[in-house]
């Protein structure tokens, strides 16, 4: 598969130091005015077990910001996107005349930190779900749009199947998927089936038909209405019940005092995991209803506040989820990178507590 070329925004700003900490540029200016440009080894690491990501973007940054002559004198050695890394393990080294890349430190560390966070959090989820379960990145609205490409690449490296915007999909040429929006349903008078029919009439047939079924807060009823309307053309239903609401089916079970009994029947446990939002019992009831009417082919997509802890519970009890839509929970944690000069003109030279840490896993990457 041909990969997209990483996008660098505001190239002029990158070259003029607009996004770099001023002390890096001042360091380069001081050295230049003093007639110095020492040959250094810059060593880059971070402090957590992680999945490395952002390497392709760093390479693109260097390709754009170094002159042709400078590229012949700077050596980039690195792990690859998707590699596992231990705390303090060297992830990357830059070797060459320091002034050439002194002002880029803020930039390459930031690219690595953000992409590594997305990849690491995505990999954690991939490793706990059952084989064949699909994961979609639905974080289009939780941060600045300029970060979408890097985040999308990160989650794909971490093992997700799809994303939700074209920018997120760019690097890996990943599928940009979506269902039906609540706003579209509202524009069809709150009738989710009418909105689904319109989607079916006008959207490319190659796009999966996935009904959004929580608009009226009755996922079971709207799942059945959607399946009856589209039949075999319906790929799936998406449950996105608000975290502070009881779906109508769950509300009735609570009123009848049957929640514990239902959890015991499905999971062999006497207590349930909450009752509001998209919970295991609601998924089981939707699956039962669809299967009872012969719609076994319809898949179940869940979204709305899913994180590692919640997904672990769903997976522990074999809740019949086919696709998880996951958003802002992938932004948690810190995966900060640090860069240190560890050699100057071939001799060891580093701040106290740091030293050259050779990593035989690093491979040289061309900057041309």
Tab-separated table of C-alpha atoms in Angstrom:
chain	number	residue	atom	x	y	z
A	1	UNK	CA	0.000	0.000	0.000
A	2	UNK	CA	1.333	3.428	-0.945
A	3	UNK	CA	1.497	5.715	2.052
A	4	UNK	CA	0.678	9.393	2.012
A	5	UNK	CA	3.435	11.934	2.558
A	6	UNK	CA	3.226	13.568	6.002
A	7	UNK	CA	1.807	17.074	5.845
A	8	UNK	CA	3.840	19.879	7.405
A	9	UNK	CA	1.832	23.026	8.046
A	10	UNK	CA	3.287	26.529	7.721
A	11	UNK	CA	6.657	25.624	6.239
A	12	UNK	CA	7.833	29.218	6.466
A	13	UNK	CA	7.066	29.246	10.190
A	14	UNK	CA	9.029	26.027	10.669
A	15	UNK	CA	12.055	27.485	8.911
A	16	UNK	CA	11.970	30.782	10.797
A	17	UNK	CA	11.672	29.239	14.262
A	18	UNK	CA	8.079	30.316	14.857
A	19	UNK	CA	7.250	27.047	16.637
A	20	UNK	CA	10.591	26.412	18.333
A	21	UNK	CA	11.546	27.320	21.877
A	22	UNK	CA	13.527	30.540	21.526
A	23	UNK	CA	16.496	29.275	23.490
A	24	UNK	CA	17.250	26.645	20.843
A	25	UNK	CA	17.447	29.284	18.123
A	26	UNK	CA	19.509	31.535	20.386
A	27	UNK	CA	21.929	28.670	21.038
A	28	UNK	CA	22.448	28.241	17.304
A	29	UNK	CA	22.876	32.016	16.836
A	30	UNK	CA	25.430	32.259	19.637
A	31	UNK	CA	27.470	29.355	18.268
A	32	UNK	CA	27.370	30.769	14.739
A	33	UNK	CA	28.502	34.210	15.893
A	34	UNK	CA	31.307	32.601	17.887
A	35	UNK	CA	32.429	30.619	14.859
A	36	UNK	CA	31.394	27.267	16.292
A	37	UNK	CA	29.318	24.457	14.817
A	38	UNK	CA	30.332	21.337	16.756
A	39	UNK	CA	29.662	17.833	15.484
A	40	UNK	CA	27.278	16.278	17.991
A	41	UNK	CA	25.267	13.140	18.682
A	42	UNK	CA	21.784	14.058	19.860
A	43	UNK	CA	20.066	11.156	21.637
A	44	UNK	CA	16.268	10.961	21.910
A	45	UNK	CA	14.291	8.823	24.368
A	46	UNK	CA	11.194	8.783	26.538
A	47	UNK	CA	10.385	7.363	29.947
A	48	UNK	CA	7.505	4.915	29.452
A	49	UNK	CA	6.908	1.591	27.755
A	50	UNK	CA	5.450	2.737	24.455
A	51	UNK	CA	4.758	2.147	20.784
A	52	UNK	CA	6.994	4.485	18.814
A	53	UNK	CA	5.282	6.681	16.268
A	54	UNK	CA	5.966	9.942	14.450
A	55	UNK	CA	9.239	8.837	12.855
A	56	UNK	CA	7.975	9.435	9.320
A	57	UNK	CA	6.915	12.947	10.269
A	58	UNK	CA	10.307	13.687	11.831
A	59	UNK	CA	12.033	12.519	8.673
A	60	UNK	CA	9.785	14.765	6.579
A	61	UNK	CA	10.503	17.681	8.925
A	62	UNK	CA	14.251	17.250	8.476
A	63	UNK	CA	13.910	16.869	4.714
A	64	UNK	CA	12.089	20.188	4.501
A	65	UNK	CA	14.161	22.164	6.990
A	66	UNK	CA	17.685	21.108	6.020
A	67	UNK	CA	19.404	22.295	2.863
A	68	UNK	CA	20.649	19.793	0.304
A	69	UNK	CA	24.210	20.214	1.572
A	70	UNK	CA	23.154	19.873	5.218
A	71	UNK	CA	21.356	16.612	4.470
A	72	UNK	CA	24.644	15.085	3.349
A	73	UNK	CA	26.180	15.854	6.760
A	74	UNK	CA	23.320	14.896	9.103
A	75	UNK	CA	22.668	11.239	9.954
A	76	UNK	CA	19.282	10.131	11.296
A	77	UNK	CA	19.179	6.724	12.978
A	78	UNK	CA	15.882	5.579	14.414
A	79	UNK	CA	13.451	2.895	15.377
A	80	UNK	CA	10.386	2.578	13.146
A	81	UNK	CA	6.771	3.516	13.642
A	82	UNK	CA	5.121	0.613	15.445
A	83	UNK	CA	8.213	-0.582	17.325
A	84	UNK	CA	7.853	-1.269	21.030
A	85	UNK	CA	10.271	0.663	23.205
A	86	UNK	CA	11.317	0.356	26.831
A	87	UNK	CA	11.698	3.305	29.225
A	88	UNK	CA	14.946	5.204	28.612
A	89	UNK	CA	15.724	3.168	25.494
A	90	UNK	CA	17.221	5.274	22.728
A	91	UNK	CA	14.548	5.796	20.085
A	92	UNK	CA	16.482	8.011	17.700
A	93	UNK	CA	19.798	9.789	17.225
A	94	UNK	CA	20.693	12.811	15.138
A	95	UNK	CA	24.357	13.190	14.312
A	96	UNK	CA	26.009	16.082	12.550
A	97	UNK	CA	26.816	19.789	12.873
A	98	UNK	CA	24.616	20.988	15.717
A	99	UNK	CA	23.619	24.326	14.231
A	100	UNK	CA	21.897	22.584	11.334
A	101	UNK	CA	19.179	21.091	13.540
A	102	UNK	CA	19.467	22.991	16.843
A	103	UNK	CA	16.225	24.945	16.348
A	104	UNK	CA	14.207	21.856	15.364
A	105	UNK	CA	14.241	20.154	18.763
A	106	UNK	CA	10.822	21.379	19.908
A	107	UNK	CA	9.321	20.241	16.638
A	108	UNK	CA	10.600	16.692	16.364
A	109	UNK	CA	10.039	15.960	20.043
A	110	UNK	CA	6.447	17.169	19.779
A	111	UNK	CA	5.738	15.088	16.694
A	112	UNK	CA	7.058	11.971	18.394
A	113	UNK	CA	5.221	12.629	21.653
A	114	UNK	CA	1.802	13.124	20.115
A	115	UNK	CA	1.955	10.247	17.663
A	116	UNK	CA	3.433	7.886	20.258
A	117	UNK	CA	0.613	8.664	22.667
A	118	UNK	CA	-2.008	7.781	20.063
A	119	UNK	CA	-0.207	4.621	18.950
A	120	UNK	CA	0.436	3.374	22.487
A	121	UNK	CA	-3.119	3.926	23.677
A	122	UNK	CA	-4.503	2.345	20.514
A	123	UNK	CA	-2.267	-0.722	20.909
A	124	UNK	CA	-3.442	-1.200	24.496
A	125	UNK	CA	-7.029	-1.435	23.280
A	126	UNK	CA	-6.175	-3.663	20.328
A	127	UNK	CA	-4.513	-6.148	22.672
A	128	UNK	CA	-7.557	-6.550	24.930
A	129	UNK	CA	-10.315	-6.993	22.348
A	130	UNK	CA	-11.224	-10.285	20.701
A	131	UNK	CA	-9.701	-11.146	17.324
A	132	UNK	CA	-11.790	-9.728	14.513
A	133	UNK	CA	-13.199	-6.858	16.557
A	134	UNK	CA	-12.991	-3.623	14.617
A	135	UNK	CA	-11.781	-0.361	16.143
A	136	UNK	CA	-12.691	3.041	14.698
A	137	UNK	CA	-11.053	6.312	15.779
A	138	UNK	CA	-13.858	8.844	16.295
A	139	UNK	CA	-11.937	11.764	17.813
A	140	UNK	CA	-12.656	14.359	15.149
A	141	UNK	CA	-13.995	16.925	17.623
A	142	UNK	CA	-11.773	16.739	20.674
A	143	UNK	CA	-8.755	18.724	19.594
A	144	UNK	CA	-7.464	21.130	16.966
A	145	UNK	CA	-8.154	19.847	13.472
A	146	UNK	CA	-4.497	20.297	12.508
A	147	UNK	CA	-3.645	17.329	14.773
A	148	UNK	CA	-5.938	14.887	12.970
A	149	UNK	CA	-3.370	13.536	10.535
A	150	UNK	CA	-0.796	12.720	13.192
A	151	UNK	CA	-3.372	11.202	15.545
A	152	UNK	CA	-4.935	9.159	12.755
A	153	UNK	CA	-1.558	7.753	11.777
A	154	UNK	CA	-0.842	6.971	15.419
A	155	UNK	CA	-3.976	4.923	15.987
A	156	UNK	CA	-3.518	3.022	12.730
A	157	UNK	CA	0.040	2.139	13.773
A	158	UNK	CA	-1.443	1.016	17.095
A	159	UNK	CA	-3.806	-1.412	15.386
A	160	UNK	CA	-7.059	0.402	14.637
A	161	UNK	CA	-9.021	-0.516	11.517
A	162	UNK	CA	-10.388	2.852	10.483
A	163	UNK	CA	-10.691	6.560	11.249
A	164	UNK	CA	-13.411	9.120	10.656
A	165	UNK	CA	-11.883	11.980	8.624
A	166	UNK	CA	-9.923	12.189	5.401
A	167	UNK	CA	-7.060	13.925	7.194
A	168	UNK	CA	-6.771	11.095	9.732
A	169	UNK	CA	-6.738	8.613	6.866
A	170	UNK	CA	-4.080	10.383	4.786
A	171	UNK	CA	-0.817	8.740	5.864
A	172	UNK	CA	-1.983	5.129	5.955
A	173	UNK	CA	-4.612	5.457	3.218
A	174	UNK	CA	-7.000	4.102	5.834
A	175	UNK	CA	-10.770	3.878	5.471
A	176	UNK	CA	-12.543	7.032	6.638
A	177	UNK	CA	-15.783	5.604	7.984
A	178	UNK	CA	-18.940	7.047	9.439
A	179	UNK	CA	-22.514	6.137	10.240
A	180	UNK	CA	-25.454	8.548	10.299
A	181	UNK	CA	-25.368	11.716	12.381
A	182	UNK	CA	-27.919	12.712	14.970
A	183	UNK	CA	-28.262	15.984	13.080
A	184	UNK	CA	-29.365	14.178	9.912
A	185	UNK	CA	-32.009	12.310	11.895
A	186	UNK	CA	-33.200	15.587	13.389
A	187	UNK	CA	-33.570	17.006	9.895
A	188	UNK	CA	-35.851	14.081	9.057
A	189	UNK	CA	-38.164	14.897	11.932
A	190	UNK	CA	-36.433	12.615	14.420
A	191	UNK	CA	-37.222	9.540	12.351
A	192	UNK	CA	-34.038	7.463	12.239
A	193	UNK	CA	-35.458	5.080	9.627
A	194	UNK	CA	-36.346	7.893	7.228
A	195	UNK	CA	-32.825	9.274	7.627
A	196	UNK	CA	-31.424	5.785	7.003
A	197	UNK	CA	-33.506	5.417	3.850
A	198	UNK	CA	-32.241	8.769	2.571
A	199	UNK	CA	-28.676	7.686	3.306
A	200	UNK	CA	-29.325	4.520	1.348
A	201	UNK	CA	-30.744	6.440	-1.612
A	202	UNK	CA	-27.939	8.942	-2.022
A	203	UNK	CA	-24.709	7.530	-0.578
A	204	UNK	CA	-22.358	5.364	-2.637
A	205	UNK	CA	-23.486	1.723	-2.358
A	206	UNK	CA	-19.958	0.684	-1.392
A	207	UNK	CA	-20.369	2.525	1.931
A	208	UNK	CA	-21.685	0.327	4.738
A	209	UNK	CA	-25.215	1.132	5.853
A	210	UNK	CA	-25.005	1.596	9.637
A	211	UNK	CA	-28.111	2.883	11.402
A	212	UNK	CA	-27.790	5.204	14.398
A	213	UNK	CA	-30.448	3.884	16.782
A	214	UNK	CA	-30.379	5.921	20.001
A	215	UNK	CA	-32.104	9.128	18.829
A	216	UNK	CA	-35.415	8.236	20.525
A	217	UNK	CA	-33.599	6.450	23.372
A	218	UNK	CA	-34.984	3.067	22.325
A	219	UNK	CA	-32.142	1.148	20.697
A	220	UNK	CA	-33.957	-2.173	20.500
A	221	UNK	CA	-37.019	-0.755	18.739
A	222	UNK	CA	-35.033	1.417	16.323
A	223	UNK	CA	-32.606	-1.397	15.539
A	224	UNK	CA	-35.516	-3.601	14.516
A	225	UNK	CA	-37.177	-0.831	12.506
A	226	UNK	CA	-33.904	-0.193	10.678
A	227	UNK	CA	-33.320	-3.874	9.944
A	228	UNK	CA	-36.850	-4.342	8.680
A	229	UNK	CA	-36.479	-1.313	6.418
A	230	UNK	CA	-33.144	-2.239	4.788
A	231	UNK	CA	-32.974	-5.993	5.271
A	232	UNK	CA	-29.738	-7.499	4.007
A	233	UNK	CA	-28.416	-4.068	3.010
A	234	UNK	CA	-28.108	-3.044	6.660
A	235	UNK	CA	-24.511	-3.674	7.726
A	236	UNK	CA	-24.897	-2.643	11.342
A	237	UNK	CA	-26.536	-0.554	14.045
A	238	UNK	CA	-24.722	1.947	16.228
A	239	UNK	CA	-25.598	2.427	19.892
A	240	UNK	CA	-24.572	5.831	21.265
A	241	UNK	CA	-26.862	6.324	24.261
A	242	UNK	CA	-25.926	9.278	26.462
A	243	UNK	CA	-24.040	8.300	29.609
A	244	UNK	CA	-26.640	9.943	31.870
A	245	UNK	CA	-29.693	8.226	30.347
A	246	UNK	CA	-31.403	4.861	30.713
A	247	UNK	CA	-32.372	3.401	27.353
A	248	UNK	CA	-36.066	2.534	27.264
A	249	UNK	CA	-35.383	-1.210	27.409
A	250	UNK	CA	-33.126	-0.838	30.436
A	251	UNK	CA	-35.572	1.548	32.114
A	252	UNK	CA	-38.288	-1.120	31.910
A	253	UNK	CA	-35.975	-3.791	33.317
A	254	UNK	CA	-35.042	-1.488	36.190
A	255	UNK	CA	-38.704	-0.736	36.874
A	256	UNK	CA	-39.518	-4.449	36.889
A	257	UNK	CA	-36.569	-5.274	39.126
A	258	UNK	CA	-35.079	-7.618	36.528
A	259	UNK	CA	-31.643	-6.114	35.895
A	260	UNK	CA	-29.768	-8.508	38.195
A	261	UNK	CA	-31.649	-11.480	36.751
A	262	UNK	CA	-30.756	-10.447	33.183
A	263	UNK	CA	-27.081	-9.961	33.991
A	264	UNK	CA	-27.045	-13.375	35.670
A	265	UNK	CA	-28.560	-14.936	32.569
A	266	UNK	CA	-26.119	-13.340	30.120
A	267	UNK	CA	-22.886	-13.157	32.063
A	268	UNK	CA	-23.216	-15.437	35.060
A	269	UNK	CA	-22.849	-12.490	37.399
A	270	UNK	CA	-25.441	-11.203	39.805
A	271	UNK	CA	-24.753	-7.506	39.422
A	272	UNK	CA	-24.625	-5.304	36.386
A	273	UNK	CA	-22.159	-2.761	35.101
A	274	UNK	CA	-24.179	0.391	35.445
A	275	UNK	CA	-27.498	0.970	33.762
A	276	UNK	CA	-27.088	4.212	31.888
A	277	UNK	CA	-25.443	4.819	28.536
A	278	UNK	CA	-24.307	1.979	26.310
A	279	UNK	CA	-23.952	-0.888	28.776
A	280	UNK	CA	-23.531	-4.659	28.331
A	281	UNK	CA	-27.163	-5.440	29.024
A	282	UNK	CA	-28.371	-3.031	26.343
A	283	UNK	CA	-26.055	-4.633	23.790
A	284	UNK	CA	-27.282	-8.115	24.714
A	285	UNK	CA	-30.906	-7.040	24.364
A	286	UNK	CA	-30.291	-5.479	20.929
A	287	UNK	CA	-28.464	-8.631	19.781
A	288	UNK	CA	-31.269	-10.867	21.048
A	289	UNK	CA	-33.939	-8.807	19.324
A	290	UNK	CA	-32.125	-8.746	15.986
A	291	UNK	CA	-31.363	-12.459	16.078
A	292	UNK	CA	-34.958	-13.325	16.995
A	293	UNK	CA	-36.167	-11.718	13.755
A	294	UNK	CA	-33.493	-13.307	11.565
A	295	UNK	CA	-31.108	-10.333	11.390
A	296	UNK	CA	-28.017	-12.199	12.554
A	297	UNK	CA	-25.992	-10.463	9.822
A	298	UNK	CA	-26.448	-7.029	11.403
A	299	UNK	CA	-23.377	-6.001	13.359
A	300	UNK	CA	-23.373	-3.937	16.548
A	301	UNK	CA	-21.274	-0.768	16.788
A	302	UNK	CA	-20.939	0.936	20.171
A	303	UNK	CA	-19.652	4.417	20.974
A	304	UNK	CA	-19.859	7.061	23.653
A	305	UNK	CA	-17.244	7.286	26.382
A	306	UNK	CA	-15.439	4.013	25.760
A	307	UNK	CA	-12.034	3.668	27.376
A	308	UNK	CA	-9.714	0.802	28.286
A	309	UNK	CA	-11.430	0.027	31.592
A	310	UNK	CA	-14.897	-0.056	30.085
A	311	UNK	CA	-13.814	-2.141	27.121
A	312	UNK	CA	-12.141	-4.646	29.464
A	313	UNK	CA	-15.488	-5.237	31.150
A	314	UNK	CA	-17.281	-5.695	27.830
A	315	UNK	CA	-14.631	-8.146	26.656
A	316	UNK	CA	-14.503	-10.034	29.968
A	317	UNK	CA	-18.163	-10.932	29.657
A	318	UNK	CA	-18.151	-11.530	25.885
A	319	UNK	CA	-20.583	-8.720	25.180
A	320	UNK	CA	-21.419	-9.116	21.448
A	321	UNK	CA	-19.776	-5.937	20.163
A	322	UNK	CA	-18.461	-6.064	16.607
A	323	UNK	CA	-17.066	-2.527	16.427
A	324	UNK	CA	-15.922	-0.075	19.086
A	325	UNK	CA	-15.955	3.623	18.215
A	326	UNK	CA	-13.390	5.317	20.443
A	327	UNK	CA	-12.545	8.981	20.797
A	328	UNK	CA	-11.109	11.169	23.523
A	329	UNK	CA	-9.889	8.334	25.764
A	330	UNK	CA	-6.992	7.896	23.332
A	331	UNK	CA	-5.660	11.296	24.418
A	332	UNK	CA	-4.780	10.251	27.975
A	333	UNK	CA	-1.281	9.780	29.356
A	334	UNK	CA	2.096	11.444	28.842
A	335	UNK	CA	4.672	10.153	26.407
A	336	UNK	CA	7.089	13.071	26.471
A	337	UNK	CA	10.374	12.721	24.640
A	338	UNK	CA	13.704	14.213	25.672
A	339	UNK	CA	16.734	15.006	23.512
A	340	UNK	CA	20.257	15.275	24.925
A	341	UNK	CA	23.615	15.922	23.353
A	342	UNK	CA	25.703	12.950	24.473
A	343	UNK	CA	28.801	13.409	22.293
A	344	UNK	CA	30.606	16.511	21.033
A	345	UNK	CA	33.283	16.179	18.349
A	346	UNK	CA	33.512	12.456	19.016
A	347	UNK	CA	33.992	12.752	22.777
A	348	UNK	CA	31.462	11.897	25.518
A	349	UNK	CA	29.690	15.057	26.648
A	350	UNK	CA	26.334	15.015	28.415
A	351	UNK	CA	24.562	16.551	31.383
A	352	UNK	CA	24.864	14.725	34.697
A	353	UNK	CA	22.788	11.549	34.722
A	354	UNK	CA	22.818	11.130	30.942
A	355	UNK	CA	25.217	9.242	28.724
A	356	UNK	CA	25.416	7.723	25.286
A	357	UNK	CA	23.133	4.691	25.222
A	358	UNK	CA	23.870	2.642	22.120
A	359	UNK	CA	20.843	0.879	20.671
A	360	UNK	CA	21.634	-1.769	18.018
A	361	UNK	CA	17.996	-1.658	16.891
A	362	UNK	CA	18.402	1.784	15.302
A	363	UNK	CA	18.608	1.965	11.531
A	364	UNK	CA	19.800	4.848	9.400
A	365	UNK	CA	17.061	6.594	7.436
A	366	UNK	CA	17.769	8.599	4.299
A	367	UNK	CA	16.962	12.307	4.377
A	368	UNK	CA	17.080	12.685	0.606
